Coordinates of C-alpha atoms and ligand atoms in Angstrom, one line a residue:
X25 CA -24.3 6.6 -45.4
X26 CA -20.8 6.5 -44.7
X27 CA -19.9 4.8 -41.2
X28 CA -17.2 5.2 -38.7
X29 CA -14.9 2.4 -37.5
X30 CA -16.5 3.1 -34.0
X31 CA -19.4 1.0 -33.4
X32 CA -22.6 2.9 -33.3
X33 CA -25.9 1.6 -33.2
X34 CA -28.6 2.7 -35.7
X35 CA -30.8 5.4 -33.9
X36 CA -28.0 6.7 -31.9
X37 CA -28.0 10.2 -31.6
X38 CA -24.4 10.6 -32.4
X39 CA -23.6 8.9 -35.7
X40 CA -20.6 9.8 -37.8
X41 CA -23.1 12.1 -40.0
X42 CA -23.9 14.3 -37.0
X43 CA -20.6 15.2 -35.3
X44 CA -22.0 18.0 -32.6
X45 CA -19.5 20.3 -30.7
X46 CA -19.2 20.5 -27.0
X47 CA -16.6 21.7 -24.5
X48 CA -15.9 19.3 -21.6
X49 CA -13.6 18.9 -18.6
X50 CA -11.7 15.5 -18.3
X51 CA -8.7 14.8 -15.9
X52 CA -8.7 18.7 -14.7
X53 CA -8.5 19.9 -18.2
X54 CA -11.0 21.7 -20.4
X55 CA -11.1 20.8 -24.0
X56 CA -13.2 21.2 -27.2
X57 CA -14.5 18.2 -28.6
X58 CA -17.3 16.2 -31.2
X59 CA -19.4 13.9 -30.0
X60 CA -19.1 10.2 -32.0
X61 CA -21.5 7.3 -30.6
X62 CA -20.8 7.2 -27.0
X63 CA -17.2 9.0 -27.2
X64 CA -16.0 12.5 -27.4
X65 CA -13.0 13.1 -30.1
X66 CA -10.9 15.9 -28.3
X67 CA -10.0 18.4 -30.9
X68 CA -7.9 20.3 -28.8
X69 CA -5.7 17.6 -28.6
X70 CA -6.0 16.6 -32.3
X71 CA -5.2 20.1 -32.9
X72 CA -2.0 20.2 -30.5
X73 CA -0.6 17.3 -32.0
X74 CA -0.7 18.8 -35.6
X75 CA -3.2 16.2 -36.8
X76 CA -5.8 18.5 -37.6
X77 CA -5.1 18.9 -41.2
X78 CA -7.3 21.4 -42.6
X79 CA -5.8 24.4 -44.6
X80 CA -8.1 26.9 -43.3
X81 CA -6.5 26.1 -39.7
X82 CA -2.9 26.4 -40.3
X83 CA -1.0 28.2 -37.6
X84 CA -4.3 28.7 -35.7
X85 CA -5.3 27.8 -32.4
X86 CA -9.1 27.5 -32.8
X87 CA -9.7 24.5 -30.3
X88 CA -7.0 25.1 -27.5
X89 CA -9.5 27.6 -26.3
X90 CA -12.2 27.6 -23.2
X91 CA -15.0 27.8 -25.7
X92 CA -15.9 27.5 -29.2
X93 CA -16.2 31.0 -30.0
X94 CA -13.0 31.5 -31.8
X95 CA -13.9 28.5 -34.2
X96 CA -17.0 30.1 -34.7
X97 CA -15.6 33.5 -35.8
X98 CA -13.6 31.5 -38.5
X99 CA -16.9 31.1 -40.5
X100 CA -18.7 28.9 -42.8
X101 CA -16.0 27.4 -45.3
X102 CA -13.8 26.7 -42.4
X103 CA -16.6 25.1 -40.4
X104 CA -17.3 23.0 -43.6
X105 CA -13.9 21.9 -44.1
X106 CA -13.3 20.7 -40.6
X107 CA -16.4 18.6 -40.8
X108 CA -15.4 17.1 -43.8
X109 CA -11.7 16.5 -42.3
X110 CA -13.3 14.8 -39.2
X111 CA -15.7 12.6 -41.3
X112 CA -13.1 11.3 -43.1
X113 CA -10.8 10.9 -40.0
X114 CA -13.4 8.9 -38.4
X115 CA -14.6 7.0 -41.5
X116 CA -14.5 3.2 -41.2
X117 CA -12.2 3.2 -44.6
X118 CA -9.6 5.5 -42.9
X119 CA -6.9 4.0 -41.2
X120 CA -4.9 6.8 -39.3
X121 CA -6.8 6.4 -36.3
X122 CA -8.6 3.1 -37.0
X123 CA -5.3 1.4 -36.8
X124 CA -3.6 3.3 -33.9
X125 CA -5.1 1.9 -30.5
X126 CA -2.7 4.1 -28.7
X127 CA -3.9 7.2 -30.3
X128 CA -7.4 6.2 -30.1
X129 CA -7.1 5.9 -26.4
X130 CA -5.7 9.5 -26.2
X131 CA -8.0 10.9 -28.4
X132 CA -11.5 9.2 -27.7
X133 CA -12.7 9.6 -24.3
X134 CA -16.0 7.8 -23.2
X135 CA -18.8 10.4 -22.7
X136 CA -19.5 8.9 -19.4
X137 CA -16.1 10.1 -18.3
X138 CA -16.5 13.7 -18.9
X139 CA -18.4 16.8 -17.7
X140 CA -19.9 19.0 -20.3
X141 CA -19.5 22.7 -19.8
X142 CA -20.9 25.7 -21.7
X143 CA -20.1 25.1 -25.3
X144 CA -19.7 29.0 -26.1
X145 CA -19.5 32.3 -24.1
X146 CA -23.0 33.9 -24.8
X147 CA -22.5 37.6 -25.1
X148 CA -26.1 38.1 -26.2
X149 CA -29.1 36.3 -25.9
X150 CA -32.5 36.9 -27.7
X151 CA -35.6 35.0 -27.3
X152 CA -38.4 35.3 -29.9
X153 CA -42.1 34.0 -29.9
X154 CA -42.2 32.5 -33.2
X155 CA -45.0 29.8 -32.7
X156 CA -48.4 30.9 -34.2
X157 CA -50.0 28.2 -31.6
X158 CA -47.9 29.3 -28.6
X159 CA -48.6 33.0 -29.4
X160 CA -52.3 32.1 -29.9
X161 CA -52.8 30.3 -26.7
X162 CA -50.8 32.8 -24.5
X163 CA -52.9 35.6 -26.4
X164 CA -56.1 33.9 -24.9
X165 CA -54.8 33.2 -21.5
X166 CA -53.0 36.5 -20.8
X167 CA -55.2 38.8 -22.9
X168 CA -58.2 38.2 -24.9
X169 CA -59.6 34.9 -26.1
X170 CA -61.6 36.4 -28.8
X171 CA -58.7 38.0 -30.3
X172 CA -55.5 36.5 -28.9
X173 CA -52.6 37.8 -31.4
X174 CA -52.0 41.4 -31.3
X175 CA -51.9 43.4 -34.9
X176 CA -48.1 43.2 -35.3
X177 CA -47.4 39.5 -34.8
X178 CA -48.0 38.5 -38.5
X179 CA -45.6 41.4 -39.6
X180 CA -42.8 41.2 -37.1
X181 CA -40.8 38.2 -35.6
X182 CA -41.7 39.4 -32.2
X183 CA -38.7 39.1 -29.8
X184 CA -37.1 40.5 -26.6
X185 CA -33.8 40.6 -25.2
X186 CA -32.9 38.1 -22.7
X187 CA -30.3 37.5 -20.0
X188 CA -27.0 36.1 -21.5
X189 CA -25.3 35.6 -18.4
X190 CA -28.3 33.3 -16.9
X191 CA -27.7 30.8 -19.6
X192 CA -26.3 27.5 -18.3
X193 CA -25.6 23.8 -19.3
X194 CA -27.8 21.3 -18.8
X195 CA -27.5 19.6 -15.4
X196 CA -27.2 22.8 -13.6
X197 CA -29.9 23.3 -11.0
X198 CA -32.4 26.4 -11.4
X199 CA -33.7 28.1 -8.3
X200 CA -37.2 29.1 -7.7
X201 CA -37.2 32.8 -8.3
X202 CA -38.8 35.6 -6.0
X203 CA -40.8 38.3 -7.5
X204 CA -43.6 40.5 -7.3
X205 CA -46.7 38.7 -7.6
X206 CA -50.4 40.3 -8.1
X207 CA -53.0 37.5 -6.9
X208 CA -56.5 38.6 -8.0
X209 CA -57.7 42.2 -6.5
X210 CA -55.0 41.9 -3.7
X211 CA -51.8 44.7 -3.6
X212 CA -48.9 43.2 -5.4
X213 CA -46.5 40.9 -2.8
X214 CA -42.9 39.9 -3.3
X215 CA -42.7 36.0 -2.7
X216 CA -41.6 33.0 -4.3
X217 CA -43.3 32.0 -7.7
X218 CA -46.0 29.8 -7.5
X219 CA -46.2 29.2 -11.3
X220 CA -42.9 27.8 -12.2
X221 CA -42.9 26.6 -15.9
X222 CA -40.6 26.1 -18.7
X223 CA -40.8 26.6 -22.3
X224 CA -39.4 23.9 -24.8
X225 CA -37.3 25.8 -27.5
X226 CA -34.5 25.4 -29.8
X227 CA -31.5 27.9 -29.5
X228 CA -29.6 28.9 -32.6
X229 CA -26.0 29.8 -32.0
X230 CA -24.6 32.5 -34.0
X231 CA -21.4 31.9 -35.5
X232 CA -20.4 35.2 -37.7
X233 CA -21.4 38.3 -36.5
X234 CA -22.3 41.4 -38.5
X235 CA -20.7 45.2 -37.9
X236 CA -22.8 47.5 -35.9
X237 CA -24.7 49.4 -38.4
X238 CA -24.6 46.9 -40.9
X239 CA -27.9 44.6 -41.4
X240 CA -27.8 40.8 -42.3
X241 CA -29.7 40.2 -45.4
X242 CA -32.4 37.3 -45.3
X243 CA -30.3 35.5 -47.9
X244 CA -27.3 35.7 -46.1
X245 CA -28.9 35.0 -42.8
X246 CA -28.5 31.2 -42.7
X247 CA -24.8 31.4 -43.3
X248 CA -24.1 33.3 -39.9
X249 CA -25.8 30.6 -38.0
X250 CA -23.4 28.0 -36.8
X251 CA -25.7 25.2 -35.3
X252 CA -28.4 24.7 -32.6
X253 CA -29.0 23.3 -29.0
X254 CA -32.2 22.4 -27.0
X255 CA -33.0 25.3 -24.9
X256 CA -35.5 25.4 -21.9
X257 CA -36.7 28.8 -21.0
X258 CA -37.7 28.8 -17.4
X259 CA -40.6 31.2 -16.7
X260 CA -42.3 32.3 -13.6
X261 CA -46.0 33.1 -15.0
X262 CA -47.3 35.3 -12.1
X263 CA -44.3 37.3 -12.3
X264 CA -44.4 37.4 -15.9
X265 CA -48.2 38.5 -16.1
X266 CA -47.6 41.2 -13.6
X267 CA -44.4 42.7 -15.1
X268 CA -44.9 42.4 -18.8
X269 CA -46.7 45.3 -20.1
X270 CA -45.4 47.3 -21.5
X271 CA -41.9 46.3 -22.2
X272 CA -42.0 42.6 -22.5
X273 CA -40.6 39.7 -20.1
X274 CA -37.9 40.7 -17.5
X275 CA -37.6 39.1 -14.0
X276 CA -40.1 36.3 -14.9
X277 CA -37.4 34.7 -17.3
X278 CA -33.9 36.0 -16.5
X279 CA -33.4 33.9 -13.5
X280 CA -32.2 30.7 -15.7
X281 CA -32.1 29.4 -19.1
X282 CA -30.8 25.7 -19.7
X283 CA -29.0 24.5 -22.7
X284 CA -28.1 21.2 -24.3
X285 CA -24.2 20.8 -24.2
X286 CA -24.0 19.5 -27.7
X287 CA -24.0 21.9 -30.7
X288 CA -25.9 20.3 -33.7
X289 CA -24.3 22.1 -36.9
X290 CA -26.6 23.7 -39.4
X291 CA -24.8 21.3 -42.0
X292 CA -25.8 18.2 -39.9
X293 CA -29.1 19.5 -40.1
X294 CA -29.6 20.2 -43.8
X295 CA -31.3 17.1 -44.7
X296 CA -33.9 17.6 -42.4
X297 CA -35.1 20.9 -43.6
X298 CA -38.6 21.2 -44.7
X299 CA -40.8 24.5 -45.9
X300 CA -42.3 26.5 -43.2
X301 CA -46.0 27.3 -43.3
X302 CA -47.6 29.7 -45.5
X303 CA -47.2 33.1 -44.5
X304 CA -50.2 35.4 -44.9
X305 CA -50.0 38.4 -45.2
X306 CA -46.7 38.3 -47.3
X307 CA -43.8 39.5 -45.1
X308 CA -42.3 42.8 -45.9
X309 CA -39.3 42.3 -48.5
X310 CA -36.5 42.1 -46.0
X311 CA -38.3 39.2 -44.3
X312 CA -39.5 37.6 -47.7
X313 CA -37.8 34.1 -48.8
X314 CA -39.1 30.6 -48.6
X315 CA -39.4 30.1 -44.9
X316 CA -37.7 26.8 -44.2
X317 CA -37.8 25.0 -40.8
X318 CA -36.3 21.6 -40.0
X319 CA -38.4 18.4 -39.1
X320 CA -37.0 17.9 -35.5
X321 CA -39.0 15.9 -32.8
X322 CA -38.9 17.4 -29.1
X323 CA -39.8 15.3 -26.0
X324 CA -40.9 17.1 -22.9
X325 CA -40.3 14.6 -19.9
X326 CA -40.8 15.2 -16.1
X327 CA -39.8 13.4 -13.0
X328 CA -40.8 13.9 -9.5
X329 CA -38.7 12.9 -6.7
X330 CA -41.1 10.0 -6.5
X331 CA -40.4 8.7 -9.7
X332 CA -37.4 6.6 -10.9
X333 CA -37.7 7.4 -14.7
X334 CA -38.8 10.3 -16.7
X335 CA -42.3 10.3 -18.0
X336 CA -43.2 12.2 -21.2
X337 CA -45.8 14.9 -21.1
X338 CA -45.9 16.4 -24.4
X339 CA -43.9 16.1 -27.9
X340 CA -43.9 18.8 -30.5
X341 CA -41.6 19.4 -33.6
X342 CA -40.0 22.5 -34.9
X343 CA -41.4 22.5 -38.3
X344 CA -44.4 24.1 -37.2
X345 CA -42.8 27.4 -36.4
X346 CA -44.4 30.5 -38.3
X347 CA -41.0 32.7 -38.4
X348 CA -37.7 30.7 -39.5
X349 CA -34.2 31.4 -38.1
X350 CA -33.1 33.5 -41.2
X351 CA -36.2 35.9 -40.8
X352 CA -35.1 36.2 -37.2
X353 CA -31.6 37.2 -38.0
X354 CA -32.8 39.3 -40.5
X355 CA -35.2 41.2 -38.3
X356 CA -32.6 41.3 -35.7
X357 CA -30.3 43.0 -37.7
X358 CA -32.5 45.1 -39.9
X359 CA -31.9 48.2 -37.7
X360 CA -28.1 47.5 -37.7
X361 CA -28.0 45.7 -34.3
X362 CA -24.9 43.5 -34.2
X363 CA -24.9 40.0 -33.6
X364 CA -21.7 38.6 -32.4
X365 CA -20.1 34.9 -32.4
X366 CA -21.8 32.8 -29.4
X367 CA -24.8 34.9 -29.3
X368 CA -27.8 32.7 -28.7
X369 CA -31.2 33.3 -30.5
X370 CA -34.1 31.3 -29.0
X371 CA -37.0 30.3 -31.5
X372 CA -39.6 30.8 -28.6
X373 CA -41.6 28.1 -27.2
X374 CA -42.4 25.3 -29.9
X375 CA -46.1 24.5 -29.6
X376 CA -48.0 22.3 -32.1
X377 CA -51.8 22.5 -32.8
X378 CA -52.9 19.7 -30.7
X379 CA -53.2 19.9 -26.8
X380 CA -50.4 17.1 -26.6
X381 CA -47.8 19.2 -28.5
X382 CA -47.6 22.3 -26.3
X383 CA -44.4 23.3 -25.6
X384 CA -45.2 24.6 -21.8
X385 CA -46.9 23.9 -18.8
X386 CA -49.1 27.0 -19.0
X387 CA -50.4 25.5 -22.5
X388 CA -50.6 21.8 -21.4
X389 CA -52.6 22.6 -18.1
X390 CA -54.6 25.6 -19.9
X391 CA -53.4 28.0 -17.1
X392 CA -53.7 25.6 -14.4
X393 CA -57.2 24.3 -15.3
X394 CA -56.1 21.0 -16.5
X395 CA -53.5 19.4 -14.1
X396 CA -51.2 16.8 -15.8
X397 CA -51.7 13.1 -14.0
X398 CA -48.7 11.4 -13.5
X399 CA -47.8 7.6 -13.5
X400 CA -46.8 8.0 -10.0
X401 CA -50.4 8.8 -9.3
X402 CA -49.3 12.6 -8.7
X403 CA -50.2 15.7 -10.6
X404 CA -49.0 18.8 -11.4
X405 CA -50.0 22.3 -12.8
X406 CA -46.6 23.9 -12.5
X407 CA -43.2 22.7 -11.1
X408 CA -43.1 21.9 -7.7
X409 CA -39.3 21.8 -5.7
X410 CA -37.3 19.0 -6.8
X411 CA -39.1 18.1 -9.7
X412 CA -37.0 17.7 -13.0
X413 CA -37.6 18.4 -16.4
X414 CA -36.1 17.0 -19.5
X415 CA -36.2 17.5 -23.3
X416 CA -34.8 15.3 -25.8
X417 CA -34.6 15.8 -29.4
X418 CA -34.1 14.0 -32.7
X419 CA -34.3 14.5 -36.3
X420 CA -35.3 11.6 -38.7
X421 CA -35.5 11.1 -42.4
X422 CA -35.3 7.7 -44.1
X423 CA -32.6 5.6 -42.6
X424 CA -30.8 8.6 -41.2
X425 CA -31.2 10.0 -37.5
X426 CA -29.4 12.3 -35.6
X427 CA -30.0 13.6 -32.0
X428 CA -29.1 16.7 -30.0
X429 CA -28.9 14.7 -26.6
X430 CA -30.9 16.0 -24.1
X431 CA -31.3 19.5 -22.0
X432 CA -32.0 18.9 -18.2
X433 CA -32.4 20.6 -15.0
X434 CA -33.8 20.0 -11.5
X435 CA -35.5 23.0 -9.8
X436 CA -35.3 23.7 -6.0
Ligands
MN30 MN1 -39.2 31.8 -24.5

């Protein structure tokens, strides 16, 4: 594995091989960069100086932009060419930057000194429901323990249109929402949620979209995706339970969604791909292919005001998902719906089959019946004010590790 001239310890989330993209503020300026070790390489400045020598970008300004959307619209061959250039530019045997300390000082900024921003302008947000384990667990709790899956679930990658404007970058506080709650047989009331939860997901970021009326075929679908982030789908379970029939989630979900700031590219994720579970019944032809997931570990951690450090309460893995990202894209567009650069497709809660691999508090506490006991002596069923949640994600294979960094937020 090729190494960078920048010293990066083994197991670091951002080795030369990863190069995730983000948008950051530094000294009053907003720039686009890639993470490399503990630094950000400033691509906006690299482009401005004419040092980004990629044929596809000639005469274009894709990194002197407030978000990554312009670069995303360039498409896969361009993303690939830029990745190839950057891997070479930062490699230990390339001297251009390695032997130029003045240029290093300009282009490489310690991550500690930057403030991360939303990496893309999100025009559309869709959240799927693609974990068989999660759908089964919620079906048991919300509907029918004997028959938890609705008849459509194994035919349709079920999803709903979420609220793009409420997606915020990691670190942004999330406010406890008001809404209609119906408790027992009482008439509904409007009050603050008493069941403040979150769902661990990945968010896939659309690179190139499609024209309205022109579906994306299953075989082309993966090429339209630029990369992925960690996504926390904040959920008010009591609001959700009362409102969700018949049109699905609405105010129980659209008060906030957190994403991690660094977009890990599909190219970086490629070595971690793994066949998805057997799909029976066989999906309809427009969804039919070898379903493929990625072996990505996700760790859910909580911190209360009494705790100094985060404590892990669950860990799960994206490889368990029933419907894969290509099937989600093919399904989303089969009617001609148009995806656009910067759209985010949430995978749905990523739950495994064991009770320590569930991706939400409602599952981990089984609807509130089994409180989580923390090292601080406290216990939690749902989130209390000033609690913080964090998800950290890594992919590992042989001697290669890449990370997503983290998505975290405090509720208030
Ligand atoms: Mn969700």
